[in-house]
PDB file of C-alpha atoms in Angstrom:
ATOM      1  CA  UNK S   7      29.205  11.816  25.850  1.00  0.00           C
ATOM      2  CA  UNK S   8      29.506  14.536  23.209  1.00  0.00           C
ATOM      3  CA  UNK S   9      26.652  14.629  20.692  1.00  0.00           C
ATOM      4  CA  UNK S  10      26.992  16.690  17.520  1.00  0.00           C
ATOM      5  CA  UNK S  11      23.767  18.221  16.244  1.00  0.00           C
ATOM      6  CA  UNK S  12      23.140  17.966  12.499  1.00  0.00           C
ATOM      7  CA  UNK S  13      20.305  19.017  10.223  1.00  0.00           C
ATOM      8  CA  UNK S  14      17.435  16.555   9.948  1.00  0.00           C
ATOM      9  CA  UNK S  15      17.888  13.888   7.288  1.00  0.00           C
ATOM     10  CA  UNK S  16      14.479  14.521   5.719  1.00  0.00           C
ATOM     11  CA  UNK S  17      15.353  18.171   5.095  1.00  0.00           C
ATOM     12  CA  UNK S  18      18.880  17.323   3.931  1.00  0.00           C
ATOM     13  CA  UNK S  19      17.525  14.779   1.464  1.00  0.00           C
ATOM     14  CA  UNK S  20      15.357  17.436  -0.146  1.00  0.00           C
ATOM     15  CA  UNK S  21      17.793  20.346  -0.226  1.00  0.00           C
ATOM     16  CA  UNK S  22      21.407  19.153   0.238  1.00  0.00           C
ATOM     17  CA  UNK S  23      21.868  15.511  -0.728  1.00  0.00           C
ATOM     18  CA  UNK S  24      20.548  16.018  -4.276  1.00  0.00           C
ATOM     19  CA  UNK S  25      23.844  17.723  -5.067  1.00  0.00           C
ATOM     20  CA  UNK S  26      26.144  15.239  -6.825  1.00  0.00           C
ATOM     21  CA  UNK S  27      29.020  16.348  -4.606  1.00  0.00           C
ATOM     22  CA  UNK S  28      27.072  14.939  -1.650  1.00  0.00           C
ATOM     23  CA  UNK S  29      26.104  11.592  -3.176  1.00  0.00           C
ATOM     24  CA  UNK S  30      28.786   9.942  -1.044  1.00  0.00           C
ATOM     25  CA  UNK S  31      26.633  10.513   2.054  1.00  0.00           C
ATOM     26  CA  UNK S  32      23.694   8.632   0.550  1.00  0.00           C
ATOM     27  CA  UNK S  33      26.054   5.965  -0.826  1.00  0.00           C
ATOM     28  CA  UNK S  34      27.335   5.362   2.697  1.00  0.00           C
ATOM     29  CA  UNK S  35      23.815   4.845   4.044  1.00  0.00           C
ATOM     30  CA  UNK S  36      22.710   2.631   1.141  1.00  0.00           C
ATOM     31  CA  UNK S  37      25.835   0.477   1.338  1.00  0.00           C
ATOM     32  CA  UNK S  38      25.312  -0.080   5.074  1.00  0.00           C
ATOM     33  CA  UNK S  39      21.639  -0.957   4.619  1.00  0.00           C
ATOM     34  CA  UNK S  40      21.989  -3.228   1.580  1.00  0.00           C
ATOM     35  CA  UNK S  41      25.258  -4.808   2.769  1.00  0.00           C
ATOM     36  CA  UNK S  42      27.077  -4.179  -0.513  1.00  0.00           C
ATOM     37  CA  UNK S  43      28.811  -1.289  -2.254  1.00  0.00           C
ATOM     38  CA  UNK S  44      26.299   1.006  -3.940  1.00  0.00           C
ATOM     39  CA  UNK S  45      27.338   3.727  -6.396  1.00  0.00           C
ATOM     40  CA  UNK S  46      24.865   6.484  -7.292  1.00  0.00           C
ATOM     41  CA  UNK S  47      25.034   7.538 -10.939  1.00  0.00           C
ATOM     42  CA  UNK S  48      22.404  10.241 -10.980  1.00  0.00           C
ATOM     43  CA  UNK S  49      19.022  11.402  -9.722  1.00  0.00           C
ATOM     44  CA  UNK S  50      16.087  10.469 -11.924  1.00  0.00           C
ATOM     45  CA  UNK S  51      14.109  13.523 -12.947  1.00  0.00           C
ATOM     46  CA  UNK S  52      10.704  12.146 -12.074  1.00  0.00           C
ATOM     47  CA  UNK S  53       7.644  13.884 -10.730  1.00  0.00           C
ATOM     48  CA  UNK S  54       8.562  12.747  -7.228  1.00  0.00           C
ATOM     49  CA  UNK S  55      11.947  14.470  -7.465  1.00  0.00           C
ATOM     50  CA  UNK S  56      10.688  17.940  -8.281  1.00  0.00           C
ATOM     51  CA  UNK S  57      11.659  20.398  -5.606  1.00  0.00           C
ATOM     52  CA  UNK S  58       8.108  21.581  -5.044  1.00  0.00           C
ATOM     53  CA  UNK S  59       7.079  23.051  -1.717  1.00  0.00           C
ATOM     54  CA  UNK S  60       5.654  19.805  -0.413  1.00  0.00           C
ATOM     55  CA  UNK S  61       7.069  19.512   3.071  1.00  0.00           C
ATOM     56  CA  UNK S  62       4.963  16.567   4.150  1.00  0.00           C
ATOM     57  CA  UNK S  63       6.363  14.155   1.599  1.00  0.00           C
ATOM     58  CA  UNK S  64       9.951  13.990   0.413  1.00  0.00           C
ATOM     59  CA  UNK S  65      11.101  11.434  -2.127  1.00  0.00           C
ATOM     60  CA  UNK S  66      14.224  10.973  -4.217  1.00  0.00           C
ATOM     61  CA  UNK S  67      14.759   8.354  -6.923  1.00  0.00           C
ATOM     62  CA  UNK S  68      18.358   7.342  -7.581  1.00  0.00           C
ATOM     63  CA  UNK S  69      19.822   5.427 -10.506  1.00  0.00           C
ATOM     64  CA  UNK S  70      22.532   3.243  -8.993  1.00  0.00           C
ATOM     65  CA  UNK S  71      24.870   0.348  -9.620  1.00  0.00           C
ATOM     66  CA  UNK S  72      25.268  -2.492  -7.165  1.00  0.00           C
ATOM     67  CA  UNK S  73      28.435  -4.474  -6.428  1.00  0.00           C
ATOM     68  CA  UNK S  74      27.761  -6.684  -9.500  1.00  0.00           C
ATOM     69  CA  UNK S  75      27.603  -3.655 -11.779  1.00  0.00           C
ATOM     70  CA  UNK S  76      23.859  -4.132 -12.235  1.00  0.00           C
ATOM     71  CA  UNK S  77      21.637  -1.076 -12.587  1.00  0.00           C
ATOM     72  CA  UNK S  78      18.964  -0.594  -9.943  1.00  0.00           C
ATOM     73  CA  UNK S  79      16.645   2.240  -9.004  1.00  0.00           C
ATOM     74  CA  UNK S  80      16.576   3.120  -5.331  1.00  0.00           C
ATOM     75  CA  UNK S  81      13.664   5.164  -4.064  1.00  0.00           C
ATOM     76  CA  UNK S  82      14.167   6.806  -0.675  1.00  0.00           C
ATOM     77  CA  UNK S  83      11.210   8.503   0.935  1.00  0.00           C
ATOM     78  CA  UNK S  84      10.343  10.066   4.262  1.00  0.00           C
ATOM     79  CA  UNK S  85       6.832   8.972   5.203  1.00  0.00           C
ATOM     80  CA  UNK S  86       4.397  10.859   7.391  1.00  0.00           C
ATOM     81  CA  UNK S  87       1.219   9.518   5.799  1.00  0.00           C
ATOM     82  CA  UNK S  88      -0.919   6.816   7.367  1.00  0.00           C
ATOM     83  CA  UNK S  89      -1.814   5.121   4.042  1.00  0.00           C
ATOM     84  CA  UNK S  90       1.854   4.411   3.431  1.00  0.00           C
ATOM     85  CA  UNK S  91       1.544   0.858   2.091  1.00  0.00           C
ATOM     86  CA  UNK S  92      -0.546   2.124  -0.806  1.00  0.00           C
ATOM     87  CA  UNK S  93       1.965   4.943  -1.265  1.00  0.00           C
ATOM     88  CA  UNK S  94       4.819   2.420  -1.384  1.00  0.00           C
ATOM     89  CA  UNK S  95       3.087   0.420  -4.094  1.00  0.00           C
ATOM     90  CA  UNK S  96       2.413   3.577  -6.103  1.00  0.00           C
ATOM     91  CA  UNK S  97       6.022   4.724  -5.728  1.00  0.00           C
ATOM     92  CA  UNK S  98       7.662   1.484  -6.838  1.00  0.00           C
ATOM     93  CA  UNK S  99       5.251   1.104  -9.756  1.00  0.00           C
ATOM     94  CA  UNK S 100       6.083   4.630 -10.868  1.00  0.00           C
ATOM     95  CA  UNK S 101       9.791   3.895 -10.459  1.00  0.00           C
ATOM     96  CA  UNK S 102       9.562   0.867 -12.754  1.00  0.00           C
ATOM     97  CA  UNK S 103       7.717   2.838 -15.439  1.00  0.00           C
ATOM     98  CA  UNK S 104       9.956   5.899 -15.259  1.00  0.00           C
ATOM     99  CA  UNK S 105      13.098   3.756 -15.302  1.00  0.00           C
ATOM    100  CA  UNK S 106      12.157   2.173 -18.632  1.00  0.00           C
ATOM    101  CA  UNK S 107      13.107   4.285 -21.618  1.00  0.00           C
ATOM    102  CA  UNK S 108      10.525   4.663 -24.366  1.00  0.00           C
ATOM    103  CA  UNK S 109      10.824   1.946 -27.018  1.00  0.00           C
ATOM    104  CA  UNK S 110      12.928  -0.473 -24.980  1.00  0.00           C
ATOM    105  CA  UNK S 111      11.855  -4.036 -24.239  1.00  0.00           C
ATOM    106  CA  UNK S 112      10.601  -5.353 -20.925  1.00  0.00           C
ATOM    107  CA  UNK S 113      13.865  -7.215 -20.495  1.00  0.00           C
ATOM    108  CA  UNK S 114      15.405  -3.805 -19.766  1.00  0.00           C
ATOM    109  CA  UNK S 115      13.196  -3.239 -16.727  1.00  0.00           C
ATOM    110  CA  UNK S 116      15.446  -2.535 -13.748  1.00  0.00           C
ATOM    111  CA  UNK S 117      14.871  -3.645 -10.188  1.00  0.00           C
ATOM    112  CA  UNK S 118      13.455  -1.040  -7.799  1.00  0.00           C
ATOM    113  CA  UNK S 119      14.365  -0.933  -4.121  1.00  0.00           C
ATOM    114  CA  UNK S 120      12.066   1.155  -1.947  1.00  0.00           C
ATOM    115  CA  UNK S 121      13.427   2.533   1.329  1.00  0.00           C
ATOM    116  CA  UNK S 122      11.036   4.336   3.661  1.00  0.00           C
ATOM    117  CA  UNK S 123      12.104   6.228   6.758  1.00  0.00           C
ATOM    118  CA  UNK S 124       8.958   6.353   8.854  1.00  0.00           C
ATOM    119  CA  UNK S 125       8.357   9.241  11.235  1.00  0.00           C
ATOM    120  CA  UNK S 126       4.933   8.167  12.489  1.00  0.00           C
ATOM    121  CA  UNK S 127       3.853   5.587  15.033  1.00  0.00           C
ATOM    122  CA  UNK S 128       3.654   2.023  13.796  1.00  0.00           C
ATOM    123  CA  UNK S 129       0.126   0.705  13.557  1.00  0.00           C
ATOM    124  CA  UNK S 130      -0.707  -2.851  14.529  1.00  0.00           C
ATOM    125  CA  UNK S 131       0.096  -5.094  17.465  1.00  0.00           C
ATOM    126  CA  UNK S 132       2.869  -3.369  19.412  1.00  0.00           C
ATOM    127  CA  UNK S 133       3.667  -6.611  21.245  1.00  0.00           C
ATOM    128  CA  UNK S 134       4.359  -8.361  17.935  1.00  0.00           C
ATOM    129  CA  UNK S 135       5.869  -5.482  15.925  1.00  0.00           C
ATOM    130  CA  UNK S 136       8.983  -5.000  18.037  1.00  0.00           C
ATOM    131  CA  UNK S 137      11.604  -4.515  15.312  1.00  0.00           C
ATOM    132  CA  UNK S 138      12.513  -1.104  13.878  1.00  0.00           C
ATOM    133  CA  UNK S 139      13.484  -2.268  10.367  1.00  0.00           C
ATOM    134  CA  UNK S 140      11.243  -4.446   8.206  1.00  0.00           C
ATOM    135  CA  UNK S 141      12.155  -5.973   4.847  1.00  0.00           C
ATOM    136  CA  UNK S 142      10.078  -7.700   2.206  1.00  0.00           C
ATOM    137  CA  UNK S 143       9.973  -8.709  -1.442  1.00  0.00           C
ATOM    138  CA  UNK S 144       7.806 -10.695  -3.840  1.00  0.00           C
ATOM    139  CA  UNK S 145       8.965 -14.239  -4.466  1.00  0.00           C
ATOM    140  CA  UNK S 146       6.939 -16.839  -6.361  1.00  0.00           C
ATOM    141  CA  UNK S 147       6.934 -20.185  -4.541  1.00  0.00           C
ATOM    142  CA  UNK S 148       5.639 -23.602  -5.526  1.00  0.00           C
ATOM    143  CA  UNK S 149       2.419 -24.278  -3.637  1.00  0.00           C
ATOM    144  CA  UNK S 150       3.392 -27.917  -3.127  1.00  0.00           C
ATOM    145  CA  UNK S 151       7.196 -27.959  -3.330  1.00  0.00           C
ATOM    146  CA  UNK S 152       7.609 -24.675  -1.405  1.00  0.00           C
ATOM    147  CA  UNK S 153      10.588 -23.925  -3.671  1.00  0.00           C
ATOM    148  CA  UNK S 154      11.080 -20.638  -5.569  1.00  0.00           C
ATOM    149  CA  UNK S 155      10.364 -20.332  -9.273  1.00  0.00           C
ATOM    150  CA  UNK S 156      13.688 -20.156 -11.173  1.00  0.00           C
ATOM    151  CA  UNK S 157      13.902 -19.077 -14.800  1.00  0.00           C
ATOM    152  CA  UNK S 158      16.922 -19.536 -17.072  1.00  0.00           C
ATOM    153  CA  UNK S 159      17.778 -17.120 -19.848  1.00  0.00           C
ATOM    154  CA  UNK S 160      20.751 -17.312 -22.217  1.00  0.00           C
ATOM    155  CA  UNK S 161      22.699 -14.201 -23.102  1.00  0.00           C
ATOM    156  CA  UNK S 162      23.132 -13.888 -26.844  1.00  0.00           C
ATOM    157  CA  UNK S 163      26.713 -12.612 -26.962  1.00  0.00           C
ATOM    158  CA  UNK S 164      28.414 -14.963 -24.555  1.00  0.00           C
ATOM    159  CA  UNK S 165      25.877 -17.842 -24.440  1.00  0.00           C
ATOM    160  CA  UNK S 166      26.089 -17.885 -20.689  1.00  0.00           C
ATOM    161  CA  UNK S 167      23.073 -18.696 -18.533  1.00  0.00           C
ATOM    162  CA  UNK S 168      21.664 -16.026 -16.268  1.00  0.00           C
ATOM    163  CA  UNK S 169      19.531 -17.334 -13.433  1.00  0.00           C
ATOM    164  CA  UNK S 170      16.449 -15.168 -13.013  1.00  0.00           C
ATOM    165  CA  UNK S 171      14.017 -15.441 -10.127  1.00  0.00           C
ATOM    166  CA  UNK S 172      11.012 -13.337  -9.197  1.00  0.00           C
ATOM    167  CA  UNK S 173      12.975 -12.088  -6.200  1.00  0.00           C
ATOM    168  CA  UNK S 174      15.590 -10.328  -8.334  1.00  0.00           C
ATOM    169  CA  UNK S 175      12.969  -8.780 -10.621  1.00  0.00           C
ATOM    170  CA  UNK S 176      10.177  -7.560  -8.358  1.00  0.00           C
ATOM    171  CA  UNK S 177      10.666  -4.570  -6.009  1.00  0.00           C
ATOM    172  CA  UNK S 178      12.155  -4.896  -2.539  1.00  0.00           C
ATOM    173  CA  UNK S 179      10.917  -2.868   0.408  1.00  0.00           C
ATOM    174  CA  UNK S 180      12.717  -1.592   3.489  1.00  0.00           C
ATOM    175  CA  UNK S 181      10.708   0.207   6.179  1.00  0.00           C
ATOM    176  CA  UNK S 182      12.632   1.926   8.962  1.00  0.00           C
ATOM    177  CA  UNK S 183      10.562   3.004  11.974  1.00  0.00           C
ATOM    178  CA  UNK S 184      12.807   5.513  13.700  1.00  0.00           C
ATOM    179  CA  UNK S 185      10.614   5.887  16.800  1.00  0.00           C
ATOM    180  CA  UNK S 186      10.921   2.154  17.529  1.00  0.00           C
ATOM    181  CA  UNK S 187      14.730   2.380  17.652  1.00  0.00           C
ATOM    182  CA  UNK S 188      15.935   2.181  21.261  1.00  0.00           C
ATOM    183  CA  UNK S 189      19.312   3.898  20.692  1.00  0.00           C
ATOM    184  CA  UNK S 190      21.312   0.683  21.060  1.00  0.00           C
ATOM    185  CA  UNK S 191      24.290   0.816  18.667  1.00  0.00           C
ATOM    186  CA  UNK S 192      25.487  -2.560  17.382  1.00  0.00           C
ATOM    187  CA  UNK S 193      26.602  -1.810  13.823  1.00  0.00           C
ATOM    188  CA  UNK S 194      27.016   0.945  11.225  1.00  0.00           C
ATOM    189  CA  UNK S 195      23.340   0.862  10.242  1.00  0.00           C
ATOM    190  CA  UNK S 196      22.301   1.567  13.839  1.00  0.00           C
ATOM    191  CA  UNK S 197      24.370   4.766  13.693  1.00  0.00           C
ATOM    192  CA  UNK S 198      22.306   5.903  10.701  1.00  0.00           C
ATOM    193  CA  UNK S 199      18.993   5.154  12.392  1.00  0.00           C
ATOM    194  CA  UNK S 200      20.169   7.050  15.471  1.00  0.00           C
ATOM    195  CA  UNK S 201      20.874  10.009  13.188  1.00  0.00           C
ATOM    196  CA  UNK S 202      17.444   9.721  11.528  1.00  0.00           C
ATOM    197  CA  UNK S 203      15.775   9.728  14.940  1.00  0.00           C
ATOM    198  CA  UNK S 204      17.744  12.478  16.690  1.00  0.00           C
ATOM    199  CA  UNK S 205      19.293  14.554  13.901  1.00  0.00           C
ATOM    200  CA  UNK S 206      22.615  14.075  15.681  1.00  0.00           C
ATOM    201  CA  UNK S 207      25.604  11.727  15.951  1.00  0.00           C
ATOM    202  CA  UNK S 208      27.641  10.602  18.939  1.00  0.00           C
ATOM    203  CA  UNK S 209      31.377  10.977  19.317  1.00  0.00           C
ATOM    204  CA  UNK S 210      31.854   7.194  19.379  1.00  0.00           C
ATOM    205  CA  UNK S 211      30.339   6.672  15.911  1.00  0.00           C
ATOM    206  CA  UNK S 212      32.827   5.220  13.426  1.00  0.00           C
ATOM    207  CA  UNK S 213      30.990   4.483  10.171  1.00  0.00           C
ATOM    208  CA  UNK S 214      32.729   6.300   7.261  1.00  0.00           C
ATOM    209  CA  UNK S 215      29.349   7.235   5.820  1.00  0.00           C
ATOM    210  CA  UNK S 216      28.002   8.725   9.031  1.00  0.00           C
ATOM    211  CA  UNK S 217      31.223  10.679   9.539  1.00  0.00           C
ATOM    212  CA  UNK S 218      30.741  12.145   6.051  1.00  0.00           C
ATOM    213  CA  UNK S 219      27.200  13.110   7.067  1.00  0.00           C
ATOM    214  CA  UNK S 220      28.624  14.801  10.161  1.00  0.00           C
ATOM    215  CA  UNK S 221      30.889  16.892   7.959  1.00  0.00           C
ATOM    216  CA  UNK S 222      28.373  17.821   5.254  1.00  0.00           C
ATOM    217  CA  UNK S 223      25.197  18.185   7.310  1.00  0.00           C
ATOM    218  CA  UNK S 224      26.590  20.361  10.081  1.00  0.00           C
ATOM    219  CA  UNK S 225      24.126  23.170  10.827  1.00  0.00           C
ATOM    220  CA  UNK S 226      26.926  25.571  11.663  1.00  0.00           C
ATOM    221  CA  UNK S 227      28.544  25.055   8.252  1.00  0.00           C
ATOM    222  CA  UNK S 228      25.444  26.104   6.314  1.00  0.00           C
ATOM    223  CA  UNK S 229      25.001  29.479   4.676  1.00  0.00           C
ATOM    224  CA  UNK S 230      22.630  32.044   6.193  1.00  0.00           C
ATOM    225  CA  UNK S 231      20.099  31.311   3.473  1.00  0.00           C
ATOM    226  CA  UNK S 232      20.256  27.569   4.139  1.00  0.00           C
ATOM    227  CA  UNK S 233      19.911  28.113   7.873  1.00  0.00           C
ATOM    228  CA  UNK S 234      16.904  30.347   7.321  1.00  0.00           C
ATOM    229  CA  UNK S 235      15.268  27.699   5.160  1.00  0.00           C
ATOM    230  CA  UNK S 236      16.028  24.972   7.677  1.00  0.00           C
ATOM    231  CA  UNK S 237      14.736  26.984  10.645  1.00  0.00           C
ATOM    232  CA  UNK S 238      11.555  27.666   8.698  1.00  0.00           C
ATOM    233  CA  UNK S 239      11.191  23.927   8.088  1.00  0.00           C
ATOM    234  CA  UNK S 240      11.578  23.149  11.810  1.00  0.00           C
ATOM    235  CA  UNK S 241       8.976  25.811  12.611  1.00  0.00           C
ATOM    236  CA  UNK S 242       6.634  24.175  10.112  1.00  0.00           C
ATOM    237  CA  UNK S 243       7.129  20.736  11.708  1.00  0.00           C
ATOM    238  CA  UNK S 244       6.464  22.230  15.149  1.00  0.00           C
ATOM    239  CA  UNK S 245       3.273  23.815  13.895  1.00  0.00           C
ATOM    240  CA  UNK S 246       2.179  20.558  12.258  1.00  0.00           C
ATOM    241  CA  UNK S 247       2.849  18.653  15.482  1.00  0.00           C
ATOM    242  CA  UNK S 248       0.889  21.240  17.472  1.00  0.00           C
ATOM    243  CA  UNK S 249      -2.096  20.916  15.154  1.00  0.00           C
ATOM    244  CA  UNK S 250      -1.961  17.136  15.468  1.00  0.00           C
ATOM    245  CA  UNK S 251      -1.798  17.272  19.274  1.00  0.00           C
ATOM    246  CA  UNK S 252      -4.724  19.730  19.360  1.00  0.00           C
ATOM    247  CA  UNK S 253      -6.788  17.461  17.130  1.00  0.00           C
ATOM    248  CA  UNK S 254      -6.050  14.481  19.369  1.00  0.00           C
ATOM    249  CA  UNK S 255      -7.028  16.439  22.481  1.00  0.00           C
ATOM    250  CA  UNK S 256     -10.234  17.629  20.839  1.00  0.00           C
ATOM    251  CA  UNK S 257     -11.017  14.036  19.940  1.00  0.00           C
ATOM    252  CA  UNK S 258     -10.434  12.906  23.521  1.00  0.00           C
ATOM    253  CA  UNK S 259     -12.590  15.748  24.836  1.00  0.00           C
ATOM    254  CA  UNK S 260     -15.401  14.867  22.440  1.00  0.00           C
ATOM    255  CA  UNK S 261     -15.135  11.284  23.628  1.00  0.00           C
ATOM    256  CA  UNK S 262     -15.332  12.327  27.272  1.00  0.00           C
ATOM    257  CA  UNK S 263     -18.336  14.568  26.568  1.00  0.00           C
ATOM    258  CA  UNK S 264     -20.138  11.801  24.715  1.00  0.00           C
ATOM    259  CA  UNK S 265     -19.402   9.406  27.568  1.00  0.00           C
ATOM    260  CA  UNK S 266     -20.881  11.801  30.138  1.00  0.00           C
ATOM    261  CA  UNK S 267     -24.045  12.190  28.067  1.00  0.00           C
ATOM    262  CA  UNK S 268     -24.489   8.435  27.666  1.00  0.00           C
ATOM    263  CA  UNK S 269     -23.987   7.940  31.415  1.00  0.00           C
ATOM    264  CA  UNK S 270     -26.516  10.670  32.198  1.00  0.00           C
ATOM    265  CA  UNK S 271     -29.113   9.138  29.855  1.00  0.00           C
ATOM    266  CA  UNK S 272     -28.677   5.722  31.433  1.00  0.00           C
ATOM    267  CA  UNK S 273     -28.998   7.217  34.916  1.00  0.00           C
ATOM    268  CA  UNK S 274     -32.199   9.028  33.945  1.00  0.00           C
ATOM    269  CA  UNK S 275     -33.711   5.759  32.731  1.00  0.00           C
ATOM    270  CA  UNK S 276     -32.872   4.239  36.118  1.00  0.00           C
ATOM    271  CA  UNK S 277     -34.769   7.072  37.796  1.00  0.00           C
ATOM    272  CA  UNK S 278     -31.839   8.758  39.570  1.00  0.00           C
ATOM    273  CA  UNK S 279     -32.311  12.317  40.728  1.00  0.00           C
ATOM    274  CA  UNK S 280     -31.254  15.020  38.281  1.00  0.00           C
ATOM    275  CA  UNK S 281     -29.021  16.685  40.893  1.00  0.00           C
ATOM    276  CA  UNK S 282     -27.200  13.402  41.577  1.00  0.00           C
ATOM    277  CA  UNK S 283     -26.725  12.740  37.853  1.00  0.00           C
ATOM    278  CA  UNK S 284     -25.228  16.209  37.400  1.00  0.00           C
ATOM    279  CA  UNK S 285     -22.826  15.587  40.274  1.00  0.00           C
ATOM    280  CA  UNK S 286     -21.760  12.180  38.930  1.00  0.00           C
ATOM    281  CA  UNK S 287     -21.264  13.188  35.294  1.00  0.00           C
ATOM    282  CA  UNK S 288     -20.042  16.749  35.706  1.00  0.00           C
ATOM    283  CA  UNK S 289     -22.840  18.063  33.480  1.00  0.00           C
ATOM    284  CA  UNK S 290     -24.846  21.102  34.516  1.00  0.00           C
ATOM    285  CA  UNK S 291     -28.432  20.756  35.703  1.00  0.00           C
ATOM    286  CA  UNK S 292     -29.598  22.473  32.514  1.00  0.00           C
ATOM    287  CA  UNK S 293     -27.665  20.005  30.359  1.00  0.00           C
ATOM    288  CA  UNK S 294     -29.127  17.022  32.220  1.00  0.00           C
ATOM    289  CA  UNK S 295     -32.661  18.420  31.977  1.00  0.00           C
ATOM    290  CA  UNK S 296     -32.294  18.763  28.198  1.00  0.00           C
ATOM    291  CA  UNK S 297     -31.699  15.030  27.944  1.00  0.00           C
TER     292      UNK S 297
END
């Protein structure tokens, strides 16, 4: 099967997809994820959207309209931090504040949808956490009735009733763990997650959005300057991964060393010969004698 290599989505989101001419790529992904037509109006110029040289954390906040014509703010971020739940809360809170123009009432607060593409290993019980996409929102429920709180508000101009619930006010969260995806393609969204994981698409992919990504995120179609920047980014990721692997190995080695010392101390208390302890633990005679 032919696989076409593209630039990584996290890099594209920071340097290519911010261009209005490329909004259609993001619209394709968002529409597949949210199961409705999403139109991006513009990028919000927030602190998180500044193109600073922060390669570890990329975030883009988009002012959008959903299929009902309602304004929403969609925050897409690539996470590599371990304290990501706190980061998610910070990001959505900031999105709510930045989306409210100075002097406007709280009734103008727009809903924020947070989408995180996770590139680190999921923490927790691996036997329980078997999915690769998790969704959640805040919904106020009756403690006894177990039914959601529903508020009714009348619009002044048309006197029609708008049903308001906590679910359509508070932020929604989507967390996509790309490493948990097992490359099984069942729908258009799976094609996107495959792309997030591998930076490539297969020849049998059919989603209009992913085909747009294939056209606009082709490495071979980039300018020399863009290629240079992208290659530098890949080199940075490789270096970061190498540092992480080295730290893990050092940690394992320290653990092994500590284990040998504890074993040697226990053996000394039992009265075993120093030579035998050195042979069992792998420590030198001098190291055992120091204990």
